[in-house]
Amino acid sequence: MSISGLKKQFNKANQYVSEKIGGVEGTKLDDDFTAIQDKTQIYANLVHDLQTKMLEILHPNPAVRMKISTYNAMSKVRGQSKSAKYPALESEFSEDLMKYSKDFDDSPIMGSVLKETSNVFSDLGLIKENLDSTVKQEVIDPLSQLETTEIKEVQHLLKKLESRRLDYDCKKRKHATIEELNVAKEKFSESKQQAEERMYNLLESEAEKISYIKTYVDAHVDYHSNTLKQFEKLQQFLDEQIQTAKSKPKQQYKPKSVNSMFDSSNDISSSLENGRLGVSSDYGTGASASPKLPSYQQAMTESVSRNSPINSIRNSAIEPQDPWALPGEQQPPGSLYPVVPMANTHSTPSAPSMPIRPQCRAIFDFVAEKPTELGFQANDVIYLTRRIDENWFEGTLNGKSGLFPVSYVEVTHNL
């Protein structure tokens, strides 16, 4: 920097401090200039806020906006042309519906409803992307260019005007030579004229600025009209499917009782009981009092009666046996001590095992925060009642029932 330039910077700083601290009064600009300068500042703030608010309406999530902005900035620094886009929630919803529609192959009505809804929301995602593209290219980008060119140039001229005013007032206050004072005054007047003309031209082009707002409104009208058409089409389709579902004949469904799980065990117990009663009746009356059984139950009864150690003991308690008779020895008819064959323990059928209740083991301690929750400690065994959703179980522990998180337990026997 030359000596004259350094001297000018010193004069401006001296004048600025004198005005702010010393109370020195500088040159006042005319009222017309002040008024147009205030309007220009308001206009600059409007252009900035329009870009910010329009973008917030299109992309309401601030965290996602920040993430996309950072990604695009980094891509620009790296010289990459690829830019991130705001995710269309309609498209994500469409993908979820299409995924669930594949699980309803056995229900054609529900499956078709999910597929059609998925297609409609897929179209809505495309409509939303078209809105974003239109607003960005035809509204936000032009406003951003206006802010970085014309408005920025006006701000530069105003800053230059203020710098030359300070230089002129400083030389005037220090009684500089007439030649220096005239040169400073001429530069000050030139800067004022340039800034005033540029601000006037910026404010006069109102039609162009209004067209940006009109384009923004038109884009939203197209978006909402196309969205309405899609929803009306989906609405009509859903009404038809509701009528189809209502006209579908209802099928009666009777859930199986819990006792049906133990039918096989009860059949065997009944067979054993009937076999015992038959022996007792035969001994006392000479005729069987057991009811008529189906062939498969009769065969099971006879097999159990012949081979079961329990029935051998029961028969031995009812019928007298010769304590000195060898196993398998034939005794004469009418003997008081008939020989009872020894039971074959190797052919004894195993009793059916009772089903194990669904249960789980606690991995961590869980403190119940609500009356409906079930608290427990690590290694507690909890009996499962049902699964509420993918995150919660319902179960019982020590006679108390409640809800608890799935991630706190390890299932040992599934529901």
XYZ file of C-alpha atoms in Angstrom:
415
model
C 0.000 0.000 0.000
C 1.318 3.444 -0.951
C 1.875 6.246 1.536
C -1.156 8.166 0.224
C -3.364 5.083 0.614
C -2.087 4.458 4.122
C -2.722 8.120 4.969
C -6.282 7.802 3.631
C -6.949 4.750 5.807
C -5.632 6.598 8.841
C -7.879 9.606 8.096
C -10.975 7.359 7.801
C -10.204 5.617 11.086
C -9.611 8.939 12.801
C -12.884 10.363 11.525
C -14.847 7.215 12.473
C -13.538 7.311 16.073
C -14.199 11.055 16.296
C -17.848 10.534 15.251
C -18.512 7.531 17.478
C -16.650 8.690 20.584
C -15.971 12.372 20.217
C -19.436 13.275 18.968
C -18.170 14.925 15.787
C -20.959 15.313 13.230
C -20.249 14.065 9.722
C -21.758 15.021 6.377
C -25.466 14.178 6.220
C -26.908 12.669 3.046
C -30.161 13.981 1.626
C -33.510 12.483 2.677
C -34.215 10.935 -0.738
C -30.968 8.998 -0.605
C -31.641 7.838 2.966
C -35.137 6.677 2.037
C -33.999 4.689 -0.978
C -31.167 3.195 1.080
C -33.622 1.982 3.741
C -35.880 0.411 1.090
C -32.902 -1.334 -0.460
C -31.952 -2.861 2.888
C -35.514 -4.079 3.401
C -35.502 -5.557 -0.094
C -32.216 -7.364 0.580
C -33.631 -8.866 3.779
C -36.766 -9.951 1.883
C -34.769 -11.777 -0.786
C -32.758 -13.612 1.852
C -35.813 -14.618 3.905
C -37.716 -15.764 0.811
C -35.006 -18.284 0.032
C -34.832 -19.518 3.623
C -38.567 -19.880 4.187
C -39.309 -21.444 0.806
C -36.639 -24.048 1.445
C -38.035 -24.737 4.934
C -41.504 -25.347 3.468
C -40.111 -27.787 0.914
C -37.737 -29.480 3.380
C -39.229 -29.150 6.874
C -36.672 -31.293 8.737
C -33.792 -29.006 9.841
C -31.439 -31.899 10.657
C -31.822 -33.377 7.178
C -31.398 -29.929 5.605
C -28.145 -29.430 7.483
C -26.918 -32.882 6.487
C -27.704 -32.283 2.800
C -26.136 -28.818 2.883
C -22.933 -30.190 4.421
C -22.783 -33.052 1.926
C -23.264 -30.711 -1.043
C -20.627 -28.310 0.289
C -18.109 -31.130 0.664
C -18.935 -32.404 -2.821
C -18.351 -28.933 -4.223
C -14.968 -28.700 -2.490
C -13.971 -32.092 -3.893
C -15.067 -31.063 -7.358
C -17.907 -33.577 -7.532
C -21.063 -32.691 -9.422
C -23.234 -35.156 -7.508
C -25.553 -33.521 -4.966
C -27.798 -35.037 -2.291
C -31.558 -34.660 -2.456
C -34.096 -34.309 0.294
C -35.694 -37.744 0.843
C -39.290 -38.055 -0.371
C -41.278 -39.595 2.467
C -44.013 -40.582 0.031
C -41.591 -42.809 -1.859
C -40.372 -44.458 1.349
C -43.959 -45.094 2.422
C -44.671 -46.609 -0.991
C -41.788 -49.054 -0.607
C -43.029 -50.169 2.819
C -46.550 -50.790 1.513
C -45.267 -52.791 -1.437
C -43.175 -54.930 0.909
C -46.175 -55.723 3.116
C -48.422 -56.433 0.136
C -46.319 -59.515 -0.621
C -47.297 -60.942 2.766
C -50.997 -60.885 1.867
C -51.025 -63.386 -0.988
C -53.741 -65.350 0.808
C -55.909 -62.195 1.072
C -56.338 -60.808 -2.466
C -58.430 -57.813 -1.400
C -55.959 -56.548 1.203
C -53.017 -57.295 -1.080
C -54.515 -55.316 -3.966
C -55.298 -52.393 -1.626
C -51.703 -52.231 -0.420
C -50.313 -52.467 -3.963
C -52.593 -49.734 -5.336
C -51.863 -47.464 -2.367
C -48.153 -48.091 -2.892
C -48.421 -47.110 -6.569
C -50.293 -43.913 -5.731
C -47.741 -42.837 -3.136
C -44.950 -43.655 -5.555
C -46.543 -41.186 -7.992
C -46.889 -38.670 -5.158
C -43.164 -38.978 -4.520
C -42.452 -38.125 -8.156
C -44.830 -35.151 -7.966
C -43.020 -33.927 -4.844
C -39.639 -34.259 -6.533
C -40.961 -32.253 -9.489
C -42.092 -29.508 -7.086
C -38.660 -29.400 -5.454
C -36.921 -29.212 -8.820
C -39.196 -26.448 -10.143
C -38.942 -24.258 -7.046
C -35.180 -24.673 -6.806
C -34.403 -23.991 -10.476
C -36.953 -21.251 -11.174
C -37.256 -19.479 -7.829
C -34.552 -20.170 -5.229
C -31.587 -20.203 -7.613
C -32.567 -16.892 -9.322
C -33.115 -15.249 -5.938
C -29.746 -16.532 -4.755
C -28.089 -15.129 -7.867
C -29.846 -11.792 -7.319
C -28.538 -11.700 -3.757
C -24.968 -12.491 -4.750
C -24.781 -10.089 -7.707
C -27.005 -7.005 -7.713
C -27.630 -6.715 -3.975
C -24.022 -7.487 -3.168
C -22.885 -4.844 -5.659
C -25.166 -2.255 -4.068
C -23.760 -3.099 -0.625
C -20.225 -2.704 -1.998
C -21.041 0.725 -3.444
C -22.605 1.844 -0.150
C -19.524 0.699 1.730
C -17.320 2.584 -0.723
C -19.503 5.689 -0.319
C -19.137 5.597 3.456
C -15.356 5.234 3.156
C -15.073 8.299 0.896
C -17.393 10.297 3.142
C -15.149 9.633 6.126
C -12.083 10.675 4.119
C -13.780 13.878 2.967
C -15.026 14.797 6.462
C -11.599 14.128 7.993
C -9.843 16.411 5.510
C -12.520 19.005 5.989
C -12.173 18.861 9.781
C -8.364 19.084 9.611
C -8.498 21.986 7.134
C -6.644 20.237 4.337
C -5.622 22.098 1.218
C -8.338 23.169 -1.174
C -7.006 20.843 -3.855
C -7.104 17.773 -1.550
C -10.513 18.766 -0.305
C -11.915 19.130 -3.824
C -10.547 15.746 -4.890
C -12.084 14.061 -1.834
C -15.378 15.853 -2.403
C -15.481 14.795 -6.055
C -14.887 11.129 -5.208
C -17.525 11.292 -2.487
C -20.072 12.751 -4.915
C -19.213 10.142 -7.560
C -19.743 7.252 -5.124
C -23.057 8.704 -3.976
C -24.331 8.939 -7.529
C -23.291 5.365 -8.413
C -24.855 3.875 -5.290
C -28.074 5.821 -5.674
C -28.525 4.830 -9.332
C -27.854 1.163 -8.579
C -30.334 1.111 -5.685
C -32.981 2.815 -7.797
C -32.585 0.284 -10.616
C -32.823 -2.570 -8.123
C -36.051 -1.260 -6.635
C -37.618 -0.412 -9.992
C -37.529 -4.003 -11.331
C -40.493 -5.072 -9.207
C -42.210 -7.031 -11.985
C -39.282 -9.422 -12.231
C -39.214 -9.963 -8.477
C -42.964 -10.545 -8.279
C -42.672 -13.145 -11.045
C -40.514 -15.248 -8.725
C -43.312 -15.384 -6.162
C -45.825 -16.138 -8.928
C -43.689 -19.049 -10.147
C -43.480 -20.398 -6.603
C -47.261 -20.252 -6.196
C -47.861 -21.865 -9.607
C -45.569 -24.754 -8.686
C -47.530 -25.389 -5.504
C -50.855 -25.193 -7.343
C -49.676 -27.840 -9.811
C -48.375 -29.981 -6.968
C -51.604 -29.859 -4.963
C -53.858 -30.340 -8.004
C -51.907 -33.416 -9.129
C -51.868 -34.706 -5.567
C -55.623 -34.251 -5.314
C -56.165 -36.254 -8.495
C -54.082 -39.124 -7.149
C -55.926 -39.159 -3.840
C -59.332 -39.033 -5.527
C -58.374 -42.016 -7.663
C -57.178 -43.906 -4.598
C -60.301 -42.899 -2.673
C -62.582 -44.341 -5.342
C -60.581 -47.571 -5.460
C -60.725 -47.973 -1.672
C -64.498 -47.446 -1.665
C -64.872 -50.239 -4.202
C -62.663 -52.570 -2.182
C -64.622 -51.842 0.985
C -67.856 -52.847 -0.729
C -66.195 -55.992 -2.074
C -64.941 -56.902 1.388
C -68.392 -56.319 2.917
C -70.091 -58.531 0.334
C -67.627 -61.341 0.967
C -69.323 -64.193 2.927
C -68.080 -64.476 6.464
C -66.556 -67.738 7.596
C -67.113 -69.078 11.079
C -63.942 -69.680 13.001
C -63.775 -71.490 16.329
C -60.441 -71.301 18.131
C -59.136 -74.488 19.684
C -59.224 -74.741 23.447
C -56.121 -75.246 25.520
C -57.470 -78.632 26.683
C -57.111 -79.972 23.159
C -53.363 -79.909 23.702
C -53.782 -82.600 26.355
C -56.286 -84.846 24.528
C -53.723 -87.555 23.830
C -52.702 -87.687 27.476
C -56.332 -87.855 28.621
C -57.070 -90.706 26.201
C -54.304 -92.844 27.676
C -55.344 -91.994 31.240
C -58.941 -92.915 30.431
C -57.801 -96.192 28.874
C -55.814 -97.071 31.974
C -58.734 -96.214 34.213
C -61.176 -98.255 32.120
C -58.830 -101.251 32.180
C -58.614 -101.121 35.986
C -62.366 -100.923 36.365
C -62.792 -103.891 33.991
C -60.576 -106.146 36.123
C -62.369 -105.190 39.293
C -65.780 -105.885 37.804
C -64.708 -109.217 36.376
C -63.407 -110.350 39.715
C -66.450 -109.288 41.648
C -69.270 -110.130 39.255
C -67.730 -112.210 36.539
C -68.757 -109.689 33.853
C -66.963 -106.606 32.596
C -68.569 -103.283 33.554
C -66.263 -101.137 31.346
C -68.004 -99.260 28.515
C -67.629 -100.289 24.892
C -64.470 -98.665 23.471
C -63.433 -98.044 19.885
C -61.072 -100.562 18.383
C -57.917 -98.431 18.706
C -58.729 -97.525 22.323
C -59.570 -101.161 23.095
C -56.218 -102.272 21.674
C -54.401 -99.615 23.693
C -56.266 -100.649 26.829
C -55.436 -104.300 26.370
C -51.782 -103.521 25.676
C -51.464 -101.317 28.746
C -53.405 -103.805 30.868
C -51.044 -106.602 29.831
C -47.721 -104.777 30.033
C -48.084 -101.904 32.472
C -46.350 -102.433 35.844
C -49.048 -100.274 37.401
C -51.815 -102.651 36.344
C -49.747 -105.637 37.467
C -49.587 -104.113 40.918
C -53.294 -103.250 40.818
C -54.200 -106.799 39.717
C -52.014 -108.286 42.375
C -53.883 -106.244 44.950
C -57.234 -107.518 43.694
C -56.545 -111.132 42.736
C -54.784 -113.501 45.201
C -51.574 -115.017 43.950
C -49.612 -118.069 45.021
C -46.446 -116.747 46.624
C -44.618 -120.040 45.862
C -45.566 -120.234 42.177
C -42.778 -119.735 39.676
C -43.195 -117.102 36.961
C -45.023 -118.556 33.965
C -46.060 -121.712 35.835
C -49.504 -123.027 34.891
C -51.764 -123.770 37.836
C -54.669 -126.157 37.795
C -58.102 -124.783 37.033
C -59.936 -123.460 40.035
C -56.724 -122.873 41.927
C -56.976 -120.295 44.605
C -53.737 -118.694 43.479
C -53.711 -118.117 39.759
C -50.329 -117.371 38.254
C -49.892 -113.778 37.079
C -47.279 -113.336 34.286
C -44.494 -110.879 35.013
C -44.714 -107.596 33.215
C -42.323 -106.956 30.368
C -40.702 -103.710 31.477
C -38.934 -103.273 28.134
C -42.197 -102.883 26.242
C -43.819 -100.414 28.619
C -44.985 -97.381 26.597
C -43.648 -94.066 27.846
C -46.228 -91.650 29.173
C -46.680 -88.574 27.008
C -44.686 -85.583 28.255
C -46.529 -82.458 29.286
C -45.790 -79.426 27.065
C -43.432 -76.893 28.610
C -44.901 -73.458 29.181
C -43.378 -70.691 27.049
C -40.780 -68.972 29.179
C -37.688 -66.805 29.098
C -34.722 -65.973 31.293
C -33.880 -62.395 32.321
C -30.486 -61.171 31.080
C -30.557 -57.774 32.804
C -32.410 -56.182 35.693
C -35.574 -54.332 34.660
C -37.274 -51.760 36.901
C -40.973 -51.253 36.175
C -41.805 -47.580 35.666
C -45.537 -48.037 35.078
C -48.221 -50.155 36.817
C -48.638 -52.173 33.619
C -44.943 -53.183 33.485
C -43.347 -56.236 35.137
C -40.087 -55.731 36.990
C -37.520 -58.478 37.466
C -33.867 -59.218 38.148
C -31.249 -60.987 36.096
C -31.627 -64.786 35.845
C -35.327 -64.682 36.823
C -37.491 -67.148 34.874
C -40.586 -65.449 33.447
C -43.529 -67.288 31.918
C -44.586 -65.742 28.600
C -48.244 -64.926 27.990
C -48.065 -63.255 24.593
C -45.941 -60.973 22.421
C -47.315 -57.435 22.176
C -45.068 -56.294 19.308
C -41.447 -56.558 18.202
C -40.266 -54.711 21.351
C -42.494 -55.929 24.225
C -43.545 -59.221 25.832
C -46.332 -59.880 28.343
C -45.589 -62.424 31.057
C -45.988 -63.482 34.679
C -43.501 -63.742 37.542
C -44.369 -64.715 41.095
C -48.076 -64.366 40.395
C -47.750 -60.850 38.936
C -48.384 -60.063 35.271
C -47.099 -57.164 33.204
C -45.156 -55.950 30.174
C -41.367 -56.027 29.756
C -38.905 -55.326 26.887
C -37.795 -58.120 24.584
C -34.151 -57.025 24.661
C -33.897 -57.670 28.427
C -34.616 -61.415 28.226
C -33.527 -64.587 26.417
C -36.373 -66.840 25.246
C -35.800 -70.450 26.265
C -39.181 -71.861 25.098
C -41.014 -69.974 22.370
C -44.653 -69.072 22.367
